[in-house]
Coordinates of C-alpha atoms in Angstrom, one line a residue:
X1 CA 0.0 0.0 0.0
X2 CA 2.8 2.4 0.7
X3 CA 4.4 1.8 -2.7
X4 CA 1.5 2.3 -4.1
X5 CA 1.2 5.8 -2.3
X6 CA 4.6 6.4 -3.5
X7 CA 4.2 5.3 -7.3
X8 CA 0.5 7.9 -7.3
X9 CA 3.0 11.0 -5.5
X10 CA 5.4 10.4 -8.4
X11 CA 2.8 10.4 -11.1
X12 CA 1.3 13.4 -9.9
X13 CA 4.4 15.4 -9.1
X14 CA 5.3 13.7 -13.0
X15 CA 2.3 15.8 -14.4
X16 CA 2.6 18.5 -12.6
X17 CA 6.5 19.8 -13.4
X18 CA 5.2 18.9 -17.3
X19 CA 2.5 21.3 -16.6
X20 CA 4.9 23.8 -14.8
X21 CA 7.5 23.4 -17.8
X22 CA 4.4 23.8 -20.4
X23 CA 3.3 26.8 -19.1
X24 CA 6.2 28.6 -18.1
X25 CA 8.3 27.7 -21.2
X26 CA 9.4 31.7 -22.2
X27 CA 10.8 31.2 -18.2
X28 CA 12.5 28.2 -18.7
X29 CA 14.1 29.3 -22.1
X30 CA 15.6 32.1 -20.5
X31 CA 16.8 30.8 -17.4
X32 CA 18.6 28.1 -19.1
X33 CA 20.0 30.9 -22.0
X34 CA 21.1 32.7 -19.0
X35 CA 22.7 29.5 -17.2
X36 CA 24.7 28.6 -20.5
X37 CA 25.7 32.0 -20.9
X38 CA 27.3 31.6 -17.3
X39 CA 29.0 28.5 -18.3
X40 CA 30.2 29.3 -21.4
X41 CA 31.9 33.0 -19.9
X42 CA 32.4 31.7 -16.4
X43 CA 32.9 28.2 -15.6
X44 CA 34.4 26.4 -18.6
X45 CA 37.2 29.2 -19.5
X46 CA 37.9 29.3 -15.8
X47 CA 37.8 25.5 -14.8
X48 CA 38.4 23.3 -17.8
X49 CA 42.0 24.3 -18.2
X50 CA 43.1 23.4 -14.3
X51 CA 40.5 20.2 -14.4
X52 CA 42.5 18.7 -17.1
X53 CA 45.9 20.2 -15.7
X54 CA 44.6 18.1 -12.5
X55 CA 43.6 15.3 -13.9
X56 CA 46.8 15.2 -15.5
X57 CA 49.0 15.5 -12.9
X58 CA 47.6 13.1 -10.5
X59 CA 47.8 10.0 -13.1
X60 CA 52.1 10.9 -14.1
X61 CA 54.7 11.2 -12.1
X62 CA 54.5 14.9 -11.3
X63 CA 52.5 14.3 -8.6
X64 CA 55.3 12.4 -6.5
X65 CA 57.8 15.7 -7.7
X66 CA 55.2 18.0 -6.8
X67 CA 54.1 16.6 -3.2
X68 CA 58.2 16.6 -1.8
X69 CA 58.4 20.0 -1.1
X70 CA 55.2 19.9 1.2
X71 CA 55.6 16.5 2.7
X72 CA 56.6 18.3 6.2
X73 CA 53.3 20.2 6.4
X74 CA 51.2 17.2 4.6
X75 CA 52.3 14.5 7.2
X76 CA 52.5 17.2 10.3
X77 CA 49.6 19.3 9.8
X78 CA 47.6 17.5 7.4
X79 CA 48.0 13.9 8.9
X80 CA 48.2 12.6 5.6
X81 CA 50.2 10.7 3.6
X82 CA 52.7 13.9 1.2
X83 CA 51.9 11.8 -2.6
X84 CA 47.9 12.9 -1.4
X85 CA 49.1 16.8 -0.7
X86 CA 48.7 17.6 -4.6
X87 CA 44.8 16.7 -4.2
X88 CA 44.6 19.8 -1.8
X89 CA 47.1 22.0 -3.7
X90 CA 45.2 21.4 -6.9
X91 CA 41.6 22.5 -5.2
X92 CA 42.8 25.8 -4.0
X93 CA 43.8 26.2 -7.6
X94 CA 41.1 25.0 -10.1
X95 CA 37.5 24.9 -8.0
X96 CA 35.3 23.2 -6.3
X97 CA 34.8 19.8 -8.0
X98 CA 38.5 19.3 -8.9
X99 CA 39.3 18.2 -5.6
X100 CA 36.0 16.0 -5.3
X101 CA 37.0 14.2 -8.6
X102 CA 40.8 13.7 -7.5
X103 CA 39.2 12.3 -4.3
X104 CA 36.7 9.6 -5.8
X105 CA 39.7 8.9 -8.5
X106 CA 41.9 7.7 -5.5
X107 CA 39.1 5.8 -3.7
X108 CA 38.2 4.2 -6.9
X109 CA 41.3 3.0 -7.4
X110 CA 41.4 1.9 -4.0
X111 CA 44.4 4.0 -3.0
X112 CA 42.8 5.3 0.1
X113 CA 39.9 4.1 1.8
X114 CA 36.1 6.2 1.9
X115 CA 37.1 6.8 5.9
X116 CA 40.1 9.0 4.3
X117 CA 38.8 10.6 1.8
X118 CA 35.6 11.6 3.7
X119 CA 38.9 13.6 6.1
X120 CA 40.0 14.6 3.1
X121 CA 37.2 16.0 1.2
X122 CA 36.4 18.3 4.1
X123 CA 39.1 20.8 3.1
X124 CA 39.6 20.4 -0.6
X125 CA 36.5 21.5 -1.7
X126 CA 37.1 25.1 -2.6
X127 CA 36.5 28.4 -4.6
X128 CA 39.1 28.9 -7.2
X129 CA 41.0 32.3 -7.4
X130 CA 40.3 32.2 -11.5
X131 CA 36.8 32.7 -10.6
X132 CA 37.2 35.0 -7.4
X133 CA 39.8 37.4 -9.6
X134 CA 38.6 37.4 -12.9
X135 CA 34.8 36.2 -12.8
X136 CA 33.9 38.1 -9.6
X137 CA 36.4 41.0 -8.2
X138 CA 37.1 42.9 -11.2
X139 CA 33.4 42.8 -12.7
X140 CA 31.7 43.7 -9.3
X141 CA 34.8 45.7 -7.8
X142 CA 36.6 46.9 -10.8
X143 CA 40.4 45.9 -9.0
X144 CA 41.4 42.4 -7.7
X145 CA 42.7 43.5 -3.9
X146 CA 39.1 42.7 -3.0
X147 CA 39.4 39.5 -4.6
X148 CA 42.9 38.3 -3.1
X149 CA 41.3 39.2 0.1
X150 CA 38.4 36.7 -0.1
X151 CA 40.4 34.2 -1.8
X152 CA 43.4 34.2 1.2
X153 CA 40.8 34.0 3.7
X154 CA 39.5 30.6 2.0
X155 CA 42.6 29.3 1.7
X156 CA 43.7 29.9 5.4
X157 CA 40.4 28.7 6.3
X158 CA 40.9 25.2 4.2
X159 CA 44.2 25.1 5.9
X160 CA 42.8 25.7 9.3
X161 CA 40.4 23.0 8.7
X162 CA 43.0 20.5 7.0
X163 CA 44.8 20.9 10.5
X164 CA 41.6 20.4 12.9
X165 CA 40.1 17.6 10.9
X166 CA 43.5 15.9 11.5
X167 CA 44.2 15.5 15.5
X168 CA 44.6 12.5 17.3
X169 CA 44.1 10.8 13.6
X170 CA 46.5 8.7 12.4
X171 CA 48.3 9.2 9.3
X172 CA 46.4 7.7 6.3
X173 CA 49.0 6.7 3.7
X174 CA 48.2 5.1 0.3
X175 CA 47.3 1.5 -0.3
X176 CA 50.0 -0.4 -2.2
X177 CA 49.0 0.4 -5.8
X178 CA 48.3 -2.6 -8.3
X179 CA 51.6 -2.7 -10.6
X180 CA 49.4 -1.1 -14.1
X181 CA 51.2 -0.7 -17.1
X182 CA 53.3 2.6 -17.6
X183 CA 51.4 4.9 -20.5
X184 CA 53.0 7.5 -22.2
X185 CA 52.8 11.6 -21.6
X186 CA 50.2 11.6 -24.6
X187 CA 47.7 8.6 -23.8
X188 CA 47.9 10.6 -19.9
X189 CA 47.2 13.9 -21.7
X190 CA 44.2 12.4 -23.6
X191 CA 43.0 10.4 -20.7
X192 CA 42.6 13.8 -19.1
X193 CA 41.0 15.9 -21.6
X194 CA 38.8 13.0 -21.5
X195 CA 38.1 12.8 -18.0
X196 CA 37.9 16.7 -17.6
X197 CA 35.1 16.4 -20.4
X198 CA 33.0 14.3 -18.3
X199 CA 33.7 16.1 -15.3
X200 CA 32.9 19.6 -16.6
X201 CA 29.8 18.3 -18.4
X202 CA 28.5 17.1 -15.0
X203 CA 29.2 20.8 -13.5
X204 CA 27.6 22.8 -16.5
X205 CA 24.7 20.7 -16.5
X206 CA 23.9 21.3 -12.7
X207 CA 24.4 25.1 -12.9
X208 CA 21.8 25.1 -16.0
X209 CA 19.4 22.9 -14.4
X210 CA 19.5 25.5 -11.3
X211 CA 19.4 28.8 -13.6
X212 CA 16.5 27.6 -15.3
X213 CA 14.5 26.5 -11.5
X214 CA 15.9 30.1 -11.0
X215 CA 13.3 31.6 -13.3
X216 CA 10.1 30.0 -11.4
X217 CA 11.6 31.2 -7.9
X218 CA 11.3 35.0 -9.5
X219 CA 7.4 33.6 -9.7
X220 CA 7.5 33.7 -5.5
X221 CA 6.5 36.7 -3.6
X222 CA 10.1 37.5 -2.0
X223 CA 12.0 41.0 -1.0
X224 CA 14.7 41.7 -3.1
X225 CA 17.2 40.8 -0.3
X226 CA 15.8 37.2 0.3
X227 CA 16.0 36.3 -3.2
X228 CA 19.3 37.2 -3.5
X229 CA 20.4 35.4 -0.7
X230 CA 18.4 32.1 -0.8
X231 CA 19.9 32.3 -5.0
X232 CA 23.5 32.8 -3.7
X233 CA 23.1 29.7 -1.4
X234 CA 21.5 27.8 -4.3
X235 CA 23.7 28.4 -7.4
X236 CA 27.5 30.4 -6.3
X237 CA 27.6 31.7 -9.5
X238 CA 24.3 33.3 -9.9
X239 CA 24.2 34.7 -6.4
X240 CA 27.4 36.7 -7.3
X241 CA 26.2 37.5 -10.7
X242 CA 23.3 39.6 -9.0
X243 CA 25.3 41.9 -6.3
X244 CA 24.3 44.8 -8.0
X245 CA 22.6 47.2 -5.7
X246 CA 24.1 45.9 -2.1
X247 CA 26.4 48.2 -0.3
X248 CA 30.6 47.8 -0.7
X249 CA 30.6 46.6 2.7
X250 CA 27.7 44.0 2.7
X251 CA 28.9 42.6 -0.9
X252 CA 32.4 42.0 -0.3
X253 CA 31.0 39.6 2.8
X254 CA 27.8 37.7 0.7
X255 CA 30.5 36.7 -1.9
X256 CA 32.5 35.3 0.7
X257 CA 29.5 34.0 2.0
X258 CA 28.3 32.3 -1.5
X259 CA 31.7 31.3 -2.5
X260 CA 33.0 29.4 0.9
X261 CA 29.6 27.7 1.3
X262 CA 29.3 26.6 -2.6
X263 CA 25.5 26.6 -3.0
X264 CA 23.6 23.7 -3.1
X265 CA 24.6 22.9 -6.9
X266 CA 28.3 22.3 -5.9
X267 CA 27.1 19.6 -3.2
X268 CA 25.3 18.0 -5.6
X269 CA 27.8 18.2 -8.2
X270 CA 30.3 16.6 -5.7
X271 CA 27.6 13.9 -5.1
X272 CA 27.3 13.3 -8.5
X273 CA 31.6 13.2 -8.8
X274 CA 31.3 10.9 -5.2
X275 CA 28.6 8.5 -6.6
X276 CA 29.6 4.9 -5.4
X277 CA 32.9 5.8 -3.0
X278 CA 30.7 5.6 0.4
X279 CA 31.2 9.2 1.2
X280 CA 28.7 10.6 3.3
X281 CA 27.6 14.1 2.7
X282 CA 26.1 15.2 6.2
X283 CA 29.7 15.3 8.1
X284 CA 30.8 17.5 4.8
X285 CA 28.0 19.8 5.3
X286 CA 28.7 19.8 9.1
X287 CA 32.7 20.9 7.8
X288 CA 31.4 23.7 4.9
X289 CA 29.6 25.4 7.5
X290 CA 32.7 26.1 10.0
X291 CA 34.8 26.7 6.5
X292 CA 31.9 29.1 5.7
X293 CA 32.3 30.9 9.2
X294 CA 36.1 31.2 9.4
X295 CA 36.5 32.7 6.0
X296 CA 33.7 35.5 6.5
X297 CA 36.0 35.9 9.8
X298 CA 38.9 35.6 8.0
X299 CA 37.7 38.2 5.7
X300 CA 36.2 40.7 7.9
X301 CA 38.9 41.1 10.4
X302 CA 41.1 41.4 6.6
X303 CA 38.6 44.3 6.0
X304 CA 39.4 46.3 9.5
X305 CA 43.2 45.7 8.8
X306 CA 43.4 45.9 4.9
X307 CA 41.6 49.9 4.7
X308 CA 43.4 50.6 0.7
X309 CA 40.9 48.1 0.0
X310 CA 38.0 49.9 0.8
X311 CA 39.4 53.4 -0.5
X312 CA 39.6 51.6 -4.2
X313 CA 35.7 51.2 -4.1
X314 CA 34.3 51.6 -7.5
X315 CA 30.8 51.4 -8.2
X316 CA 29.4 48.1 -8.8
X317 CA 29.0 47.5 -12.4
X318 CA 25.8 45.4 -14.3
X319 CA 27.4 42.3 -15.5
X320 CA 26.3 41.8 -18.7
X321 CA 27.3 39.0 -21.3
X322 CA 28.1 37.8 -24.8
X323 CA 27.8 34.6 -26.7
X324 CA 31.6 34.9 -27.6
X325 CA 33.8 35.7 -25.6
X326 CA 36.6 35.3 -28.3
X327 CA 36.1 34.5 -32.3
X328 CA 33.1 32.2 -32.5
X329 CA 35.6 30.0 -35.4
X330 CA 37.9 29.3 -32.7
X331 CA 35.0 28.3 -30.3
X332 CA 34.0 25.7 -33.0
X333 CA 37.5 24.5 -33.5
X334 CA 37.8 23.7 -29.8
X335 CA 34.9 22.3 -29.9
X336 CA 35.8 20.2 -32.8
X337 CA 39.6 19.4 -31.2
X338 CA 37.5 17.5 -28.1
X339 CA 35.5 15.3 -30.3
X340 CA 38.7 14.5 -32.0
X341 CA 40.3 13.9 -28.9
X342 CA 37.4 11.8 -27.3
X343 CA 37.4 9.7 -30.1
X344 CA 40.9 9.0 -30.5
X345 CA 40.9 8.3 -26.3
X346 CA 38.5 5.8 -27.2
X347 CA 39.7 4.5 -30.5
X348 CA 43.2 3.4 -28.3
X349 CA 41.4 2.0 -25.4
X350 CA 39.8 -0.6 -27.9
X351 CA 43.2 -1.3 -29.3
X352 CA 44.4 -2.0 -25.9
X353 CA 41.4 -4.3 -24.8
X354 CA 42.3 -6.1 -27.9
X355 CA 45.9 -6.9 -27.1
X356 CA 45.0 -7.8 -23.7

């Protein structure tokens, strides 16, 4: 009988968003326009770049060159093995799902367990400062000091949290790797471009989907403020976007606010990244929210101390956007360079199946 219930609730609710999405199709169009617009000037040119720079460092042996310099504050601070220190280095650098995907790459492989990487995903899940300087400071701001503020303060608060998710834990070092056969710099470049495909198809999508629900929360009754705010929370990206007429003060602390939390997209973007590594999200949320209130300390207290910041005010500027943001031949080219590159990641893998 209660399945039943449940199969009737998901008929109706079926009919009803078909209804909704009938209706309200002019609302939908434009929300998702609006949401491809953002990918296409926001998140791709500032995230596809480090994703596949990630990726690609992780699978060759850059990764062991890179982690030796910070093996002292990876095993002492970070309680964790120095090969895993890239993971963190590599979030503060490209964004928020880079270091999910490095995460549920590792556990897949079973390099570390879920236990680890559920320590280690509460700290390498962050805003990256291609985003914060370009796509944020000098449109809303029109200097990056504001941005380098915000952006130290997240990384001293990822660090702070790296360090108290670590005592009285033990070390957790990687699992004895499975001897795999050695691939050359090209097949690990491909492989990435690959992978970073996937990854940043997974991202775009979420931020649409949200951009176009965006459009039916305009429907609600709300003040100006709430809607702002309950946006910023939802979707980082489209929260920032619409800091238009909030004070200097107030804005410089709601993009720290919507850029340390994430929004709700990012968790489910890392939930998509996470699916079937074990990882609960709860203890992550539990770990965003203290993040979330060190770096609006972090970036208050830089406010009091920091005044030039303040005295280059410049009013905040209407973001508005383009469809191309260089030549629209080049845009096709790239496009046509990943197809190419997909295919030929695939074409090899068949070959190697075969040989096997």
């Amino acid at each position: 009988m209660f399945q039943k219930g449940n199969h009737i609730f998901l008929f109706l609710l079926t009919v009803c968003l078909c209804l909704i999405c009938l209706l309200y199709s002019k609302q939908l169009f434009d929300g998702i326009s609006y949401g491809i617009q953002i990918c296409l000037n926001t998140l791709i040119p500032s995230m596809f770049g480090f994703m596949i720079l990630s990726d690609f460092i992780a699978n060759s042996p850059l990764n062991s060159i890179l982690s030796k310099p910070f093996s002292i504050i990876s095993k002492y601070l970070f309680r964790m093995e120095p090969k895993l220190f890239p993971i963190f280095l590599m979030s503060i650098l490209g964004g928020y799902p880079i270091g999910a995907r490095l995460i549920a790459q590792k556990i897949k492989q079973q390099q570390i367990s879920p236990q680890a990487g559920q320590r280690l995903l509460s700290f390498c899940i962050n805003c990256s400062p291609a985003f914060l300087l370009s796509g944020v400071s000098l449109i809303l701001w029109g200097n990056l000091q504001i941005g380098v503020l915000i952006y130290l303060s997240q990384v001293c608060a990822a660090i702070l949290i790296g360090i108290l998710s670590g005592i009285k834990k033990p070390v957790f070092l990687l699992k004895e790797q499975i001897e795999l056969p050695t691939t050359n710099w090209s097949v690990t470049f491909v492989n990435a471009v690959n992978h970073s495909t996937k990854s940043m198809g997974v991202v775009c999508s979420f931020v649409v989907i949200f951009c176009g629900l965006f459009r039916f929360l305009d429907l609600i009754p709300l003040s100006k403020d709430n809607n702002l705010i309950i946006k910023g929370l939802l979707e980082v990206t489209s929260g920032c976007q619409l800091i238009q007429d909030v004070s200097f003060f107030n804005s410089i602390l709601l993009v720290c606010l919507f850029t340390s939390f994430g929004g709700i997209c990012v968790f489910l973007q890392i939930a998509a990244l996470l699916n079937g590594c074990q990882i609960k999200m709860l203890p992550l949320l539990g770990w965003r929210i203290l993040y979330t209130a060190c770096s609006l300390l972090f970036t208050y207290l830089g406010i009091l101390t920091w005044k030039p910041v303040i005295s280059c005010f410049q009013q905040i500027q209407k973001v508005t956007f383009r469809l191309y943001s260089v030549s629209p031949i080049s845009s096709i080219f790239l496009i046509i360079l990943v197809i190419l590159l997909l295919l030929f990641s695939q074409k090899s893998a068949r070959i190697t199946d075969k040989k096997k």
